[in-house]
């Protein structure tokens, strides 16, 4: 139940729960968080894709296009291999916040801010969104907690239209990036 998660665990722990059916142990949490930090950067060539979008492009159109593009950078063929699926899910979770932040900064004419591997998931997202490239960024803890809670509340939206679309696309044996892009 959401009451057992909200305000008690992080978004990354909730993501782990949804993926593996249980909250992570301390060791699993540390490893999962480390993986998310290590895979947060997008390929430098992908930054050029943002130049092709007009400044007023809808963020969901950009997100969908960029998630689809990830499939060309991660062309793991054997989608039945659970280890490959796990790393691609980590890549997707890690990179989607980077793509979202870059989309925001592009639409505001701001330079891209690279992920900081010292920050947790939510702090890193806020850092990439709102940092000044010339100053050190410190996220307000109230804002971090609020965004963490918001992400937890939206993490599992049950069987809605986008979830159905992802399941349908995934059933065609598309890779995880293509299936998620369809849902976006």
Coordinates of N, CA, C and O in Angstrom, one line a residue:
X1 N 0.8 -1.2 0.0 CA 0.0 0.0 0.0 C 0.9 1.3 0.0 O 1.9 1.3 0.6
X2 N 0.4 2.3 -0.7 CA 1.1 3.5 -0.8 C 1.4 4.1 0.6 O 2.5 4.8 0.7
X3 N 0.6 3.9 1.6 CA 0.8 4.4 2.9 C 2.1 3.8 3.5 O 2.7 4.5 4.4
X4 N 2.5 2.7 3.1 CA 3.7 2.0 3.6 C 5.0 2.5 2.9 O 6.1 2.3 3.4
X5 N 4.8 3.2 1.8 CA 5.9 3.7 1.0 C 6.1 5.2 1.2 O 7.2 5.7 1.4
X6 N 5.0 6.0 1.0 CA 5.1 7.5 1.0 C 5.8 8.0 2.3 O 5.3 7.7 3.4
X7 N 6.8 8.7 2.1 CA 7.5 9.3 3.2 C 8.5 8.4 4.0 O 9.1 8.8 4.9
X8 N 8.5 7.1 3.6 CA 9.3 6.1 4.3 C 10.4 5.5 3.4 O 11.4 5.1 4.0
X9 N 10.2 5.6 2.1 CA 11.3 5.0 1.2 C 11.5 6.0 0.1 O 10.7 6.9 -0.1
X10 N 12.6 5.8 -0.6 CA 12.9 6.7 -1.8 C 12.2 6.2 -3.0 O 11.8 5.0 -3.1
X11 N 12.3 7.0 -4.0 CA 11.7 6.6 -5.4 C 12.5 5.4 -5.9 O 11.9 4.5 -6.5
X12 N 13.8 5.4 -5.7 CA 14.6 4.3 -6.2 C 14.2 3.0 -5.6 O 14.2 1.9 -6.2
X13 N 13.9 3.0 -4.3 CA 13.5 1.8 -3.6 C 12.1 1.4 -4.1 O 11.9 0.2 -4.3
X14 N 11.3 2.3 -4.4 CA 10.0 2.0 -5.0 C 10.1 1.4 -6.4 O 9.4 0.4 -6.7
X15 N 11.0 2.0 -7.2 CA 11.3 1.4 -8.5 C 11.7 0.0 -8.4 O 11.3 -0.9 -9.1
X16 N 12.6 -0.3 -7.4 CA 13.1 -1.6 -7.2 C 12.0 -2.6 -6.8 O 11.9 -3.7 -7.3
X17 N 11.1 -2.1 -5.9 CA 10.0 -2.9 -5.5 C 9.1 -3.2 -6.7 O 8.7 -4.4 -6.8
X18 N 8.8 -2.3 -7.6 CA 8.0 -2.6 -8.7 C 8.6 -3.5 -9.7 O 8.0 -4.3 -10.4
X19 N 10.0 -3.5 -9.8 CA 10.7 -4.4 -10.7 C 10.8 -5.8 -10.2 O 10.7 -6.8 -10.9
X20 N 11.1 -5.9 -8.9 CA 11.5 -7.2 -8.3 C 10.5 -7.8 -7.3 O 10.7 -8.8 -6.7
X21 N 9.4 -7.0 -7.0 CA 8.4 -7.5 -6.1 C 8.7 -7.4 -4.6 O 7.9 -7.8 -3.8
X22 N 9.8 -6.8 -4.2 CA 10.1 -6.6 -2.8 C 11.0 -5.4 -2.7 O 11.7 -5.0 -3.6
X23 N 10.9 -4.7 -1.5 CA 11.9 -3.6 -1.2 C 13.3 -4.2 -1.2 O 13.5 -5.3 -0.7
X24 N 14.2 -3.4 -1.6 CA 15.6 -3.9 -1.6 C 16.2 -3.9 -0.2 O 15.9 -3.1 0.7
X25 N 17.2 -4.9 0.0 CA 18.0 -4.8 1.2 C 18.9 -3.6 1.1 O 19.0 -3.0 0.0
X26 N 19.6 -3.3 2.1 CA 20.6 -2.2 2.1 C 21.6 -2.4 0.9 O 21.9 -1.5 0.2
X27 N 22.1 -3.6 0.8 CA 23.1 -3.9 -0.2 C 22.5 -3.8 -1.6 O 23.1 -3.2 -2.5
X28 N 21.3 -4.3 -1.8 CA 20.6 -4.2 -3.1 C 20.3 -2.7 -3.4 O 20.5 -2.3 -4.6
X29 N 19.9 -2.0 -2.4 CA 19.6 -0.5 -2.6 C 20.8 0.2 -3.1 O 20.8 1.0 -4.0
X30 N 21.9 0.0 -2.4 CA 23.2 0.6 -2.7 C 23.6 0.3 -4.1 O 24.1 1.2 -4.9
X31 N 23.5 -1.0 -4.5 CA 24.0 -1.4 -5.8 C 23.0 -0.8 -6.9 O 23.5 -0.3 -7.9
X32 N 21.7 -0.9 -6.7 CA 20.8 -0.3 -7.6 C 21.0 1.2 -7.8 O 21.0 1.7 -8.9
X33 N 21.1 1.9 -6.7 CA 21.4 3.3 -6.8 C 22.7 3.6 -7.5 O 22.7 4.6 -8.3
X34 N 23.7 2.9 -7.2 CA 25.0 3.1 -7.9 C 24.8 2.8 -9.4 O 25.3 3.6 -10.2
X35 N 24.1 1.8 -9.8 CA 23.8 1.6 -11.2 C 23.1 2.7 -11.9 O 23.4 3.1 -13.0
X36 N 22.1 3.3 -11.2 CA 21.3 4.4 -11.7 C 22.2 5.6 -11.9 O 22.1 6.4 -12.9
X37 N 23.1 5.8 -11.0 CA 24.1 7.0 -11.1 C 25.0 6.7 -12.3 O 25.3 7.7 -13.0
X38 N 25.5 5.5 -12.4 CA 26.5 5.2 -13.5 C 25.9 5.3 -14.9 O 26.7 5.6 -15.8
X39 N 24.6 5.1 -15.0 CA 24.0 5.1 -16.3 C 23.2 6.3 -16.6 O 22.5 6.4 -17.6
X40 N 23.4 7.4 -15.8 CA 22.6 8.6 -16.0 C 23.0 9.4 -17.2 O 22.2 10.1 -17.8
X41 N 24.3 9.4 -17.7 CA 24.7 10.1 -18.9 C 24.1 9.5 -20.1 O 24.0 8.3 -20.2
X42 N 23.8 10.4 -21.1 CA 23.4 9.9 -22.4 C 24.6 10.1 -23.3 O 25.5 10.9 -23.0
X43 N 24.7 9.3 -24.4 CA 25.8 9.4 -25.3 C 25.9 10.9 -25.8 O 24.8 11.5 -26.1
X44 N 27.1 11.4 -25.9 CA 27.3 12.7 -26.3 C 26.6 13.0 -27.7 O 26.1 14.1 -27.9
X45 N 26.6 12.1 -28.6 CA 25.9 12.3 -29.9 C 24.4 12.6 -29.7 O 23.8 13.3 -30.6
X46 N 23.8 12.0 -28.7 CA 22.4 12.2 -28.5 C 22.1 13.7 -28.2 O 21.0 14.1 -28.4
X47 N 23.0 14.4 -27.6 CA 22.8 15.8 -27.3 C 22.5 16.6 -28.6 O 21.7 17.5 -28.6
X48 N 23.0 16.1 -29.7 CA 22.8 16.8 -31.0 C 21.3 16.7 -31.4 O 20.8 17.5 -32.1
X49 N 20.7 15.6 -31.0 CA 19.3 15.4 -31.4 C 18.4 16.5 -30.8 O 17.4 16.9 -31.5
X50 N 18.8 17.0 -29.7 CA 18.0 18.1 -29.1 C 18.0 19.4 -30.0 O 17.0 20.1 -30.0
X51 N 19.0 19.6 -30.8 CA 19.1 20.7 -31.7 C 18.0 20.6 -32.8 O 17.7 21.6 -33.4
X52 N 17.6 19.4 -33.1 CA 16.6 19.2 -34.1 C 15.2 19.5 -33.7 O 14.3 19.6 -34.6
X53 N 14.9 19.7 -32.4 CA 13.6 20.0 -32.0 C 13.4 21.6 -31.8 O 14.3 22.3 -31.4
X54 N 12.3 22.1 -32.2 CA 12.0 23.5 -32.0 C 12.0 23.8 -30.5 O 11.6 22.9 -29.7
X55 N 12.3 25.0 -30.1 CA 12.2 25.4 -28.7 C 10.9 25.2 -28.1 O 10.8 24.9 -26.9
X56 N 9.8 25.2 -28.8 CA 8.5 25.0 -28.3 C 7.9 23.6 -28.4 O 6.7 23.4 -28.3
X57 N 8.8 22.7 -28.8 CA 8.3 21.3 -28.9 C 7.8 20.7 -27.6 O 8.2 21.1 -26.5
X58 N 6.7 19.9 -27.7 CA 6.1 19.4 -26.5 C 7.1 18.4 -25.9 O 7.7 17.6 -26.5
X59 N 7.2 18.5 -24.5 CA 8.2 17.7 -23.8 C 8.0 16.2 -24.0 O 8.9 15.4 -24.0
X60 N 6.7 15.7 -24.1 CA 6.5 14.3 -24.3 C 6.9 13.8 -25.7 O 7.3 12.7 -25.8
X61 N 6.8 14.7 -26.7 CA 7.3 14.3 -28.0 C 8.8 14.2 -28.0 O 9.3 13.2 -28.6
X62 N 9.5 15.1 -27.3 CA 10.9 15.0 -27.2 C 11.3 13.7 -26.4 O 12.2 12.9 -26.8
X63 N 10.6 13.5 -25.3 CA 10.9 12.3 -24.5 C 10.7 11.0 -25.2 O 11.6 10.1 -25.2
X64 N 9.6 10.9 -25.9 CA 9.4 9.7 -26.7 C 10.4 9.5 -27.8 O 10.9 8.4 -28.0
X65 N 10.8 10.5 -28.5 CA 11.8 10.4 -29.6 C 13.2 10.0 -29.0 O 13.9 9.2 -29.6
X66 N 13.5 10.6 -27.9 CA 14.8 10.4 -27.3 C 14.9 8.9 -26.7 O 15.9 8.3 -26.8
X67 N 13.8 8.5 -26.1 CA 13.8 7.1 -25.6 C 13.9 6.1 -26.7 O 14.6 5.1 -26.7
X68 N 13.2 6.4 -27.8 CA 13.3 5.6 -29.0 C 14.8 5.5 -29.5 O 15.3 4.5 -29.8
X69 N 15.4 6.7 -29.5 CA 16.8 6.8 -29.9 C 17.8 6.0 -29.0 O 18.8 5.4 -29.5
X70 N 17.4 5.8 -27.8 CA 18.2 5.0 -26.9 C 18.4 3.5 -27.4 O 19.4 2.9 -27.2
X71 N 17.4 3.1 -28.1 CA 17.5 1.7 -28.7 C 18.6 1.5 -29.7 O 19.1 0.4 -29.9
X72 N 18.9 2.6 -30.4 CA 20.0 2.5 -31.3 C 21.4 2.5 -30.6 O 22.4 2.1 -31.2
X73 N 21.5 3.0 -29.4 CA 22.7 3.0 -28.6 C 22.9 1.8 -27.8 O 24.0 1.5 -27.3
X74 N 21.8 1.1 -27.6 CA 21.8 -0.1 -26.7 C 21.1 -1.2 -27.5 O 19.9 -1.5 -27.2
X75 N 21.8 -1.8 -28.4 CA 21.2 -2.8 -29.3 C 21.4 -4.2 -28.9 O 21.8 -5.1 -29.6
X76 N 21.1 -4.5 -27.6 CA 21.1 -5.8 -27.1 C 20.0 -6.7 -27.7 O 18.9 -6.3 -27.7
X77 N 20.4 -7.7 -28.4 CA 19.5 -8.5 -29.2 C 18.7 -9.5 -28.4 O 17.5 -9.6 -28.8
X78 N 19.2 -10.1 -27.4 CA 18.5 -11.2 -26.8 C 17.6 -10.6 -25.7 O 18.0 -10.5 -24.5
X79 N 16.3 -10.2 -26.0 CA 15.5 -9.7 -25.0 C 14.9 -10.7 -24.0 O 14.3 -10.3 -23.0
X80 N 15.2 -11.9 -24.3 CA 14.8 -13.0 -23.3 C 15.8 -13.1 -22.2 O 15.5 -13.8 -21.2
X81 N 16.9 -12.5 -22.3 CA 18.0 -12.6 -21.3 C 17.7 -11.6 -20.2 O 17.7 -10.4 -20.4
X82 N 17.4 -12.1 -19.0 CA 17.0 -11.3 -17.9 C 18.0 -10.3 -17.5 O 17.7 -9.2 -17.1
X83 N 19.3 -10.7 -17.6 CA 20.4 -9.8 -17.2 C 20.4 -8.6 -18.2 O 20.6 -7.4 -17.7
X84 N 20.2 -8.8 -19.5 CA 20.2 -7.7 -20.4 C 18.9 -6.8 -20.2 O 19.0 -5.6 -20.2
X85 N 17.8 -7.5 -19.9 CA 16.6 -6.7 -19.6 C 16.8 -5.8 -18.4 O 16.4 -4.6 -18.4
X86 N 17.4 -6.4 -17.3 CA 17.6 -5.6 -16.1 C 18.5 -4.4 -16.4 O 18.2 -3.3 -15.9
X87 N 19.6 -4.6 -17.1 CA 20.5 -3.4 -17.3 C 19.8 -2.4 -18.2 O 20.0 -1.2 -18.1
X88 N 19.0 -2.8 -19.2 CA 18.3 -1.9 -20.0 C 17.2 -1.1 -19.2 O 17.0 0.1 -19.5
X89 N 16.6 -1.7 -18.3 CA 15.7 -1.0 -17.4 C 16.4 0.0 -16.6 O 15.9 1.1 -16.4
X90 N 17.5 -0.4 -16.0 CA 18.3 0.6 -15.3 C 18.8 1.7 -16.2 O 18.7 2.9 -15.8
X91 N 19.2 1.4 -17.4 CA 19.6 2.5 -18.3 C 18.4 3.4 -18.5 O 18.6 4.7 -18.5
X92 N 17.3 2.9 -18.8 CA 16.1 3.7 -19.0 C 15.7 4.6 -17.8 O 15.5 5.8 -18.0
X93 N 15.7 4.0 -16.7 CA 15.4 4.8 -15.5 C 16.4 5.9 -15.2 O 16.1 7.0 -14.8
X94 N 17.6 5.5 -15.5 CA 18.7 6.5 -15.2 C 18.7 7.6 -16.3 O 18.9 8.8 -15.9
X95 N 18.5 7.3 -17.5 CA 18.6 8.3 -18.6 C 17.3 9.1 -18.8 O 17.4 10.2 -19.3
X96 N 16.2 8.6 -18.4 CA 15.0 9.4 -18.6 C 15.0 10.7 -17.9 O 14.5 11.7 -18.4
X97 N 15.5 10.7 -16.7 CA 15.6 12.0 -16.0 C 16.6 13.0 -16.6 O 16.4 14.2 -16.7
X98 N 17.6 12.4 -17.2 CA 18.6 13.3 -17.9 C 18.0 13.9 -19.2 O 18.1 15.0 -19.4
X99 N 17.2 13.0 -19.9 CA 16.5 13.5 -21.1 C 15.5 14.5 -20.7 O 15.4 15.6 -21.4
X100 N 14.7 14.3 -19.7 CA 13.7 15.3 -19.3 C 14.4 16.6 -18.9 O 13.9 17.7 -19.3
X101 N 15.5 16.6 -18.1 CA 16.1 17.8 -17.7 C 16.7 18.5 -18.9 O 16.6 19.7 -19.0
X102 N 17.3 17.8 -19.8 CA 17.9 18.4 -21.1 C 16.8 19.0 -21.9 O 17.0 20.1 -22.5
X103 N 15.6 18.4 -22.0 CA 14.5 18.9 -22.7 C 14.1 20.2 -22.1 O 13.8 21.2 -22.8
X104 N 14.0 20.3 -20.8 CA 13.6 21.5 -20.1 C 14.6 22.6 -20.4 O 14.2 23.8 -20.8
X105 N 15.9 22.3 -20.3 CA 16.9 23.3 -20.5 C 16.9 23.8 -21.9 O 17.1 25.0 -22.2
X106 N 16.7 22.9 -22.9 CA 16.7 23.2 -24.3 C 15.6 24.2 -24.5 O 15.7 25.2 -25.2
X107 N 14.4 23.9 -23.9 CA 13.2 24.8 -24.2 C 13.4 26.2 -23.6 O 12.7 27.1 -24.0
X108 N 14.3 26.3 -22.6 CA 14.6 27.6 -22.0 C 15.9 28.2 -22.4 O 16.3 29.3 -21.9
X109 N 16.5 27.6 -23.5 CA 17.8 28.2 -24.0 C 18.9 28.1 -23.0 O 19.8 28.9 -23.1
X110 N 18.9 27.2 -22.2 CA 20.0 27.0 -21.1 C 20.9 25.9 -21.5 O 20.5 24.9 -22.2
X111 N 22.2 26.0 -21.1 CA 23.1 24.9 -21.4 C 22.8 23.6 -20.6 O 22.2 23.7 -19.5
X112 N 23.1 22.5 -21.2 CA 22.9 21.2 -20.5 C 23.8 21.1 -19.3 O 24.9 21.5 -19.3
X113 N 23.3 20.5 -18.2 CA 24.0 20.2 -17.0 C 24.2 18.7 -16.9 O 23.2 18.0 -16.9
X114 N 25.4 18.2 -16.8 CA 25.6 16.8 -16.7 C 25.2 16.3 -15.4 O 25.2 17.0 -14.4
X115 N 24.8 15.0 -15.3 CA 24.5 14.3 -14.1 C 25.7 14.4 -13.1 O 26.8 14.3 -13.5
X116 N 25.4 14.4 -11.8 CA 26.4 14.4 -10.8 C 26.3 13.0 -10.0 O 25.2 12.8 -9.4
X117 N 27.3 12.2 -10.1 CA 27.2 10.8 -9.5 C 27.2 10.9 -8.0 O 27.0 9.8 -7.4
X118 N 27.4 12.0 -7.4 CA 27.4 12.1 -6.0 C 26.0 12.3 -5.4 O 25.7 12.2 -4.2
X119 N 25.0 12.6 -6.3 CA 23.7 13.0 -5.9 C 22.7 11.8 -6.0 O 22.9 11.0 -7.0
X120 N 21.7 11.7 -5.2 CA 20.7 10.7 -5.4 C 19.8 11.0 -6.6 O 19.9 12.1 -7.2
X121 N 18.9 10.1 -6.9 CA 18.1 10.2 -8.1 C 17.4 11.6 -8.2 O 17.5 12.3 -9.2
X122 N 16.6 11.9 -7.2 CA 15.8 13.1 -7.2 C 16.7 14.4 -7.1 O 16.5 15.3 -7.9
X123 N 17.7 14.4 -6.2 CA 18.6 15.5 -6.2 C 19.3 15.8 -7.5 O 19.5 16.9 -7.9
X124 N 19.7 14.7 -8.2 CA 20.4 14.8 -9.5 C 19.4 15.4 -10.5 O 19.9 16.2 -11.3
X125 N 18.2 14.9 -10.5 CA 17.2 15.5 -11.5 C 17.1 17.0 -11.3 O 17.1 17.8 -12.2
X126 N 16.9 17.4 -10.0 CA 16.8 18.8 -9.7 C 18.0 19.6 -10.1 O 18.0 20.7 -10.6
X127 N 19.2 19.0 -9.8 CA 20.5 19.6 -10.2 C 20.5 19.8 -11.7 O 20.9 20.9 -12.2
X128 N 20.2 18.8 -12.5 CA 20.2 19.0 -14.0 C 19.2 20.0 -14.5 O 19.4 20.6 -15.5
X129 N 18.1 20.1 -13.8 CA 17.0 21.0 -14.2 C 17.4 22.5 -13.9 O 17.2 23.3 -14.8
X130 N 17.9 22.7 -12.7 CA 17.9 24.1 -12.2 C 19.2 24.6 -11.8 O 19.3 25.8 -11.4
X131 N 20.3 23.9 -12.0 CA 21.6 24.4 -11.7 C 22.0 25.5 -12.6 O 21.6 25.5 -13.8
X132 N 22.8 26.4 -12.0 CA 23.4 27.4 -12.9 C 24.8 26.8 -13.2 O 25.5 26.3 -12.3
X133 N 25.2 26.8 -14.4 CA 26.4 26.1 -14.8 C 27.7 26.7 -14.1 O 28.7 26.2 -14.1
X134 N 27.5 27.9 -13.5 CA 28.6 28.6 -12.9 C 28.7 28.5 -11.4 O 29.6 28.8 -10.8
X135 N 27.6 27.9 -10.8 CA 27.6 27.9 -9.3 C 27.2 26.5 -8.9 O 26.6 25.7 -9.6
X136 N 27.6 26.2 -7.7 CA 27.3 24.9 -7.1 C 25.8 24.9 -6.7 O 25.3 25.9 -6.2
X137 N 25.1 23.8 -7.0 CA 23.6 23.7 -6.7 C 23.4 22.9 -5.4 O 23.9 21.9 -5.2
X138 N 22.5 23.5 -4.6 CA 22.0 22.7 -3.4 C 20.5 22.7 -3.4 O 19.9 23.8 -3.3
X139 N 19.9 21.6 -3.6 CA 18.5 21.4 -3.7 C 17.9 21.6 -2.3 O 18.4 21.1 -1.3
X140 N 16.8 22.3 -2.2 CA 16.0 22.5 -1.0 C 15.5 21.1 -0.6 O 14.8 20.4 -1.4
X141 N 15.7 20.7 0.7 CA 15.3 19.4 1.1 C 13.8 19.2 1.1 O 13.3 18.1 0.8
X142 N 13.0 20.3 1.2 CA 11.5 20.2 1.1 C 11.1 19.9 -0.3 O 10.3 19.0 -0.5
X143 N 11.8 20.5 -1.3 CA 11.5 20.2 -2.7 C 12.0 18.8 -3.0 O 11.2 18.1 -3.7
X144 N 13.1 18.3 -2.5 CA 13.6 17.0 -2.8 C 12.5 16.0 -2.2 O 12.1 15.0 -2.9
X145 N 12.1 16.2 -1.0 CA 11.1 15.3 -0.4 C 9.8 15.3 -1.2 O 9.2 14.2 -1.4
X146 N 9.4 16.5 -1.6 CA 8.1 16.6 -2.3 C 8.2 15.9 -3.7 O 7.3 15.1 -4.1
X147 N 9.3 16.1 -4.4 CA 9.4 15.4 -5.7 C 9.6 13.9 -5.5 O 9.0 13.1 -6.3
X148 N 10.3 13.5 -4.5 CA 10.4 12.0 -4.2 C 9.0 11.4 -4.0 O 8.7 10.4 -4.6
X149 N 8.2 12.1 -3.2 CA 6.9 11.6 -2.9 C 6.0 11.6 -4.2 O 5.3 10.6 -4.5
X150 N 6.1 12.6 -5.0 CA 5.4 12.7 -6.3 C 5.8 11.5 -7.2 O 4.9 10.9 -7.8
X151 N 7.0 11.3 -7.3 CA 7.5 10.2 -8.2 C 7.0 8.8 -7.6 O 6.6 7.9 -8.4
X152 N 7.0 8.6 -6.3 CA 6.5 7.4 -5.7 C 5.0 7.2 -6.0 O 4.5 6.2 -6.5
X153 N 4.2 8.3 -5.9 CA 2.8 8.3 -6.1 C 2.5 8.0 -7.6 O 1.4 7.4 -7.9
X154 N 3.4 8.4 -8.5 CA 3.1 8.1 -9.9 C 3.8 6.9 -10.5 O 3.7 6.5 -11.6
X155 N 4.6 6.2 -9.6 CA 5.4 5.1 -10.1 C 4.6 3.9 -10.6 O 5.0 3.3 -11.6
X156 N 3.5 3.6 -10.0 CA 2.7 2.5 -10.4 C 1.3 3.0 -10.7 O 0.5 3.2 -9.8
X157 N 1.0 3.4 -12.0 CA -0.3 3.8 -12.3 C -1.2 2.8 -12.9 O -2.1 3.0 -13.6
X158 N -1.0 1.6 -12.4 CA -1.8 0.4 -12.7 C -2.0 0.3 -14.2 O -1.2 0.6 -15.0
X159 N -3.2 -0.3 -14.6 CA -3.4 -0.6 -16.0 C -4.1 0.5 -16.7 O -5.3 0.4 -17.2
X160 N -3.4 1.6 -16.9 CA -4.0 2.7 -17.7 C -3.6 2.6 -19.2 O -3.1 1.6 -19.6
X161 N -4.0 3.6 -20.0 CA -3.7 3.5 -21.4 C -2.3 3.3 -21.8 O -1.9 2.5 -22.6
X162 N -1.4 4.1 -21.1 CA 0.0 4.0 -21.5 C 0.6 2.7 -21.1 O 1.4 2.1 -21.8
X163 N 0.2 2.2 -19.9 CA 0.6 0.8 -19.5 C 0.2 -0.2 -20.4 O 0.9 -1.1 -20.8
X164 N -1.1 -0.1 -20.9 CA -1.6 -1.1 -21.9 C -0.8 -1.1 -23.1 O -0.5 -2.1 -23.7
X165 N -0.4 0.1 -23.6 CA 0.3 0.3 -24.8 C 1.7 -0.3 -24.7 O 2.2 -1.0 -25.6
X166 N 2.4 -0.1 -23.5 CA 3.7 -0.7 -23.3 C 3.6 -2.2 -23.3 O 4.4 -2.9 -23.9
X167 N 2.6 -2.7 -22.7 CA 2.4 -4.2 -22.6 C 2.2 -4.8 -24.0 O 2.7 -5.8 -24.4
X168 N 1.4 -4.1 -24.8 CA 1.1 -4.5 -26.2 C 2.3 -4.4 -27.0 O 2.7 -5.4 -27.7
X169 N 3.0 -3.3 -27.0 CA 4.3 -3.2 -27.8 C 5.3 -4.2 -27.3 O 6.0 -4.9 -28.1
X170 N 5.4 -4.4 -26.0 CA 6.4 -5.4 -25.5 C 6.1 -6.8 -25.9 O 7.0 -7.6 -26.1
X171 N 4.8 -7.1 -26.0 CA 4.4 -8.5 -26.4 C 4.8 -8.8 -27.8 O 4.9 -10.0 -28.2
X172 N 5.1 -7.8 -28.6 CA 5.6 -8.0 -30.0 C 7.1 -8.3 -30.0 O 7.7 -8.4 -31.1
X173 N 7.7 -8.4 -28.8 CA 9.1 -8.7 -28.7 C 10.0 -7.5 -29.1 O 11.2 -7.6 -29.4
X174 N 9.4 -6.2 -29.0 CA 10.3 -5.1 -29.2 C 11.2 -4.9 -28.0 O 11.0 -5.5 -27.0
X175 N 12.2 -4.1 -28.2 CA 13.1 -3.9 -27.0 C 12.4 -3.0 -26.0 O 11.4 -2.4 -26.3
X176 N 12.9 -2.9 -24.8 CA 12.3 -2.1 -23.7 C 12.2 -0.6 -24.1 O 11.2 0.0 -23.8
X177 N 13.2 -0.1 -24.9 CA 13.1 1.3 -25.2 C 12.0 1.6 -26.2 O 11.3 2.6 -26.0
X178 N 11.8 0.7 -27.2 CA 10.7 0.9 -28.1 C 9.3 0.7 -27.4 O 8.4 1.5 -27.7
X179 N 9.2 -0.2 -26.5 CA 7.9 -0.4 -25.8 C 7.6 0.8 -24.9 O 6.5 1.3 -24.9
X180 N 8.6 1.3 -24.2 CA 8.3 2.5 -23.3 C 8.1 3.7 -24.2 O 7.2 4.5 -23.8
X181 N 8.8 3.9 -25.3 CA 8.5 5.0 -26.2 C 7.1 5.0 -26.7 O 6.4 6.0 -26.8
X182 N 6.6 3.8 -27.0 CA 5.2 3.7 -27.4 C 4.2 4.1 -26.3 O 3.2 4.8 -26.6
X183 N 4.5 3.8 -25.1 CA 3.7 4.2 -24.0 C 3.7 5.7 -23.7 O 2.8 6.3 -23.3
X184 N 4.9 6.3 -24.0 CA 5.0 7.8 -23.8 C 4.2 8.5 -24.8 O 3.5 9.4 -24.5

